[in-house]
PDB file of C-alpha atoms in Angstrom:
ATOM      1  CA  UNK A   1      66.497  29.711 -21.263  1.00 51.00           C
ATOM      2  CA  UNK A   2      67.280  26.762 -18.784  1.00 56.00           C
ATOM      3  CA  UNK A   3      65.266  29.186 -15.809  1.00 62.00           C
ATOM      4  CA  UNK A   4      61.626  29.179 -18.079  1.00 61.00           C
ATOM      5  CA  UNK A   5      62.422  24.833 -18.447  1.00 65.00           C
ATOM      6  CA  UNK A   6      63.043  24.900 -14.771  1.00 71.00           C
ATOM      7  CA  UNK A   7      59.633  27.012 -14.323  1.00 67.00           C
ATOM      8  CA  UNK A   8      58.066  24.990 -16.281  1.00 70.00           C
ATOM      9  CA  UNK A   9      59.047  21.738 -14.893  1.00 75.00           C
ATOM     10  CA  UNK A  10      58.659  23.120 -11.696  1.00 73.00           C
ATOM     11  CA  UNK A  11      54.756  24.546 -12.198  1.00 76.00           C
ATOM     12  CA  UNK A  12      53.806  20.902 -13.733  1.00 79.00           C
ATOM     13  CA  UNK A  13      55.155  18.821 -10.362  1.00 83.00           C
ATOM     14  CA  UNK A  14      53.155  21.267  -8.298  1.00 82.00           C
ATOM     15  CA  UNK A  15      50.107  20.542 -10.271  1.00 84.00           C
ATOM     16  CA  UNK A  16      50.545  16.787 -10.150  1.00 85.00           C
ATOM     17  CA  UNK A  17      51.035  16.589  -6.870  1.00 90.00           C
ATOM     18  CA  UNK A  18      47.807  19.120  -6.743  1.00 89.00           C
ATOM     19  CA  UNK A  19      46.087  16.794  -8.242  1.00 89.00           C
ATOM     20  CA  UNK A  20      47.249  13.576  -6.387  1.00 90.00           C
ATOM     21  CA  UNK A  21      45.975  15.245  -3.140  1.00 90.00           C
ATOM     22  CA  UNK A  22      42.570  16.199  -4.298  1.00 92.00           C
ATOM     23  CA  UNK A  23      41.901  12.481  -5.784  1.00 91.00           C
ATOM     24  CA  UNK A  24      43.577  11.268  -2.393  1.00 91.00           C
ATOM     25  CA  UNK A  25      41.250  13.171  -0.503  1.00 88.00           C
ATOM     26  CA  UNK A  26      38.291  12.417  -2.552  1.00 89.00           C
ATOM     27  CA  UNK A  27      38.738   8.503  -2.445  1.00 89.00           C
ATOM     28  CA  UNK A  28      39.134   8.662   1.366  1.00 87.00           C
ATOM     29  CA  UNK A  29      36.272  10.711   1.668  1.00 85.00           C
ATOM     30  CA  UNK A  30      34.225   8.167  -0.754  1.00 82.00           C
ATOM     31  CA  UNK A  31      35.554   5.524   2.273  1.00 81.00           C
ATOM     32  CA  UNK A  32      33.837   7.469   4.928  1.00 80.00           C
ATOM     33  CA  UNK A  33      30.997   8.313   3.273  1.00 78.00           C
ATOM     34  CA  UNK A  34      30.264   4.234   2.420  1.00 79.00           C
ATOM     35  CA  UNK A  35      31.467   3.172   5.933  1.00 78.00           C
ATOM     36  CA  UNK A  36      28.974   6.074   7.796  1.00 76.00           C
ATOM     37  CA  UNK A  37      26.079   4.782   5.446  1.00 70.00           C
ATOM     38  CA  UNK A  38      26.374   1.140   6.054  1.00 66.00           C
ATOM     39  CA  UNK A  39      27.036   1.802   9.999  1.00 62.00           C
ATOM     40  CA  UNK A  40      23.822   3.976  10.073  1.00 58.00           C
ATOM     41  CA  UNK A  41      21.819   1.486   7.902  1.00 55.00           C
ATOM     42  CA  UNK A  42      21.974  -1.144  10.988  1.00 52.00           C
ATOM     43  CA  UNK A  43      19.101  -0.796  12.751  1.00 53.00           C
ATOM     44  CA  UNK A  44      19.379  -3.772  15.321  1.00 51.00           C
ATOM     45  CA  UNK A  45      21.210  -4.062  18.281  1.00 56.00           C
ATOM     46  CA  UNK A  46      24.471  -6.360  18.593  1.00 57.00           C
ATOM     47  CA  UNK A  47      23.854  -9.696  19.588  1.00 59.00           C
ATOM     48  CA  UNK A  48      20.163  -9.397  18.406  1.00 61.00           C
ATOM     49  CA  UNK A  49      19.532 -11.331  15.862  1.00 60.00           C
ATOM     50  CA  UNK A  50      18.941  -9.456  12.032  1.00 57.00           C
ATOM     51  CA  UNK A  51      15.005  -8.814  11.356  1.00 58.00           C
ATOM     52  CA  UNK A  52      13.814 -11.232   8.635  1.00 58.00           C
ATOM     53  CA  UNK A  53      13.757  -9.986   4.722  1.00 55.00           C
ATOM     54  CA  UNK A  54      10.425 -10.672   2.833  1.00 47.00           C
ATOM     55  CA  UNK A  55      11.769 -11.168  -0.779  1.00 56.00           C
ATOM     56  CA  UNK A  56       8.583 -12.265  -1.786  1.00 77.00           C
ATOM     57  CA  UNK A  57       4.764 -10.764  -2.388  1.00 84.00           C
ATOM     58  CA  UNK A  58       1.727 -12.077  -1.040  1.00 88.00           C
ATOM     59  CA  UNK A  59      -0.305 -14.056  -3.577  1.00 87.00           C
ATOM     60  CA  UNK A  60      -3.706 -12.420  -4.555  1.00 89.00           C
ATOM     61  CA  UNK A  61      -5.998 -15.381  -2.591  1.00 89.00           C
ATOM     62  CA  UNK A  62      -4.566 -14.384   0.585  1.00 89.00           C
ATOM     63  CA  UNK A  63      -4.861 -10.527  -0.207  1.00 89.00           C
ATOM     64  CA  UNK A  64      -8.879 -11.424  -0.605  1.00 90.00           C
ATOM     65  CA  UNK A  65      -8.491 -13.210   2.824  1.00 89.00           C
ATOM     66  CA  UNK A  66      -7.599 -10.194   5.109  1.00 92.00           C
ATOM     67  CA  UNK A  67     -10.242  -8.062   6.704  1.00 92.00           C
ATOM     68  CA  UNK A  68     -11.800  -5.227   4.874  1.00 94.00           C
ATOM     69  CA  UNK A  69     -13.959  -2.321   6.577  1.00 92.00           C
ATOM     70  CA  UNK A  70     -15.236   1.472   5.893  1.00 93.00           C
ATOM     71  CA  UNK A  71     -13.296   3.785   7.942  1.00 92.00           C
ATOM     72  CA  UNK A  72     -16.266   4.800   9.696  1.00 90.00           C
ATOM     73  CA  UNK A  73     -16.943   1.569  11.043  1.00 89.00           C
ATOM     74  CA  UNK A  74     -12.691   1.040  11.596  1.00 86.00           C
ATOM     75  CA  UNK A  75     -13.004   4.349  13.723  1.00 85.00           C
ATOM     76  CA  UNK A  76     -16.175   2.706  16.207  1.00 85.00           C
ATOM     77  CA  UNK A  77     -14.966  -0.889  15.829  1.00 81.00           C
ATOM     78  CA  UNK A  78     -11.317  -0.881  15.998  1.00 76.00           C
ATOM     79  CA  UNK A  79     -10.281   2.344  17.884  1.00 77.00           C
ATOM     80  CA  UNK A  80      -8.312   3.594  14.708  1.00 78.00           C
ATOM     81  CA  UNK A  81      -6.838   6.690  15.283  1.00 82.00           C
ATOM     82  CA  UNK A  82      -4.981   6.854  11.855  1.00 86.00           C
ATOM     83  CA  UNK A  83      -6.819   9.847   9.921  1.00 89.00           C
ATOM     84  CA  UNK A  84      -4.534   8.760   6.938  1.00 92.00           C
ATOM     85  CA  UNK A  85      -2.981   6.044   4.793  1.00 93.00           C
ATOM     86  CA  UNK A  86       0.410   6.080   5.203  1.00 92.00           C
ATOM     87  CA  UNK A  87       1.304   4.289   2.083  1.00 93.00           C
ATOM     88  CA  UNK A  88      -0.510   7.524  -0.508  1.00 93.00           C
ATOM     89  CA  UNK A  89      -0.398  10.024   2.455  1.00 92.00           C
ATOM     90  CA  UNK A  90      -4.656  10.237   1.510  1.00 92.00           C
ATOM     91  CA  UNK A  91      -6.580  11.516   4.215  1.00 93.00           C
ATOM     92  CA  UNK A  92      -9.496   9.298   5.310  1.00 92.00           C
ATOM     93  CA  UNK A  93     -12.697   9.837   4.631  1.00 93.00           C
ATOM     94  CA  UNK A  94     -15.431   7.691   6.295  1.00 90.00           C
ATOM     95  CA  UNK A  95     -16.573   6.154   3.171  1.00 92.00           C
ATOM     96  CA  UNK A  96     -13.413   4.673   2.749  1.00 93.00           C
ATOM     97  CA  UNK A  97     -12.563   1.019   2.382  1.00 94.00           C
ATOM     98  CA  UNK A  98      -9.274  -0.350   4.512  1.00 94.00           C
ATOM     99  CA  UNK A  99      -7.790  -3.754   4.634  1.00 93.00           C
ATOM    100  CA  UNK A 100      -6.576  -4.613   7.700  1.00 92.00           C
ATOM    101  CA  UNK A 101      -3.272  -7.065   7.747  1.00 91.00           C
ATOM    102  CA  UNK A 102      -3.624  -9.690  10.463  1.00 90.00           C
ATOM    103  CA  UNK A 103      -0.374  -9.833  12.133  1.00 89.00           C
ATOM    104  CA  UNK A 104      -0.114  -5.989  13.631  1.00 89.00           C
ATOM    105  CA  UNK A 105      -3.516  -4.708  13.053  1.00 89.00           C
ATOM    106  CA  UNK A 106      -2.478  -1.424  10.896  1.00 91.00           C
ATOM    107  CA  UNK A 107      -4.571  -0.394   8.420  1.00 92.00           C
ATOM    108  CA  UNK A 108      -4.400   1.220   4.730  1.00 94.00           C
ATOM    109  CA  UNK A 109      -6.487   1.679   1.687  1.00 94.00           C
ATOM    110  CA  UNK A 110      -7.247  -1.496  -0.144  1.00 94.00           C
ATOM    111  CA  UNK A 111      -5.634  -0.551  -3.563  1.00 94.00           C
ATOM    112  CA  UNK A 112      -2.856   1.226  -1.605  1.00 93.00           C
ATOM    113  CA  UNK A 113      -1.716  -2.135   0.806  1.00 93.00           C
ATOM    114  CA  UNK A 114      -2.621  -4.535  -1.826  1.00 92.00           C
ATOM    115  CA  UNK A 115      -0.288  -3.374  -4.324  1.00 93.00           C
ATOM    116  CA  UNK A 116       2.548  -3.136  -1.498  1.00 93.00           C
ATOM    117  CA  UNK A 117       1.582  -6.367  -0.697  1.00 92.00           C
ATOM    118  CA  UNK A 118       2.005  -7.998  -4.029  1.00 90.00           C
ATOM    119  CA  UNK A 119       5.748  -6.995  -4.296  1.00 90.00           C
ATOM    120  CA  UNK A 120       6.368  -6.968  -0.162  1.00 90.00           C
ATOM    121  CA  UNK A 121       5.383  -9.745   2.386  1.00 89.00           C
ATOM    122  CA  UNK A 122       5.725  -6.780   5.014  1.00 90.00           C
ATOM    123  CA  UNK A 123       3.709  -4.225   6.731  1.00 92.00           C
ATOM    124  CA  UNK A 124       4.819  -0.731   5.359  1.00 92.00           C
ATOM    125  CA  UNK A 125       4.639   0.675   9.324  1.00 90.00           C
ATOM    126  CA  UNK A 126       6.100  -1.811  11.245  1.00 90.00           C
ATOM    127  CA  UNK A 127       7.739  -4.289   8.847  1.00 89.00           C
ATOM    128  CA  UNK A 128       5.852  -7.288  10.604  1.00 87.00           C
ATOM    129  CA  UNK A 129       5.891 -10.257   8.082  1.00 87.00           C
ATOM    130  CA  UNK A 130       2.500 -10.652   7.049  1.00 79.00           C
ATOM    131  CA  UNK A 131       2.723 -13.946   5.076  1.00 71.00           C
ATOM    132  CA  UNK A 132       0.602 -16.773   6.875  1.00 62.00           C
ATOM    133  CA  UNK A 133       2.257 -18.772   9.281  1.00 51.00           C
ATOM    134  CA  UNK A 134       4.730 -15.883  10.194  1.00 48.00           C
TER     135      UNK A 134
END
């Protein structure tokens, strides 16, 4: 009878330490995982200084404010060689009406960049602050 308690005893240290591996091994690999994220979410270079974070919209008077145009007359007029909005991946059609934001010149459907605009003072392409006097 004391062989089947040692069996026993012995089976239920095996699994714990079993067990204390796999959580062991999970945790560290939780470690890497959050330290590989973080180093790829950088996207400066040391020594250069961090980009600037828009926490802010842009109120609706200067929305009105930036330059509006049909497509067709973007295409003649500005050179645009977009053929869509990159915000709702919409192709452009030549009736279509695009705001232009001032500080890089890209160019999106009205609805589309205004309502990025509200909750974002940034250009969706290029991140370019777009509030005045950036």
């Amino acid at each position: 009878m004391g062989s089947g308690m040692e069996h026993k005893n012995a089976l239920g240290y095996g699994l714990v330490i079993c067990l204390a591996a796999v959580v062991t091994g999970y945790m560290w690999y939780v470690f890497w995982f959050l330290q590989r994220r973080v180093a790829t979410n950088v996207q400066f270079r040391p020594g250069q200084a961090a980009p600037p974070v828009a926490e802010a919209g842009i109120d609706e008077a200067t929305l009105k404010c930036y330059p509006k145009m049909a497509y067709s007359q973007a295409k003649l007029e500005q050179g645009t060689t977009a053929t869509c909005c990159s915000i709702c991946l919409g192709d452009y059609r030549d009736t279509d009406v695009l705001q232009m934001l001032p500080q890089c010149g890209h160019q999106f459907h009205v609805d589309c960049i205004n309502r990025w605009l509200r909750s974002h003072a940034s250009c969706p392409n290029c991140r370019s602050l777009q509030a005045p006097g950036s």
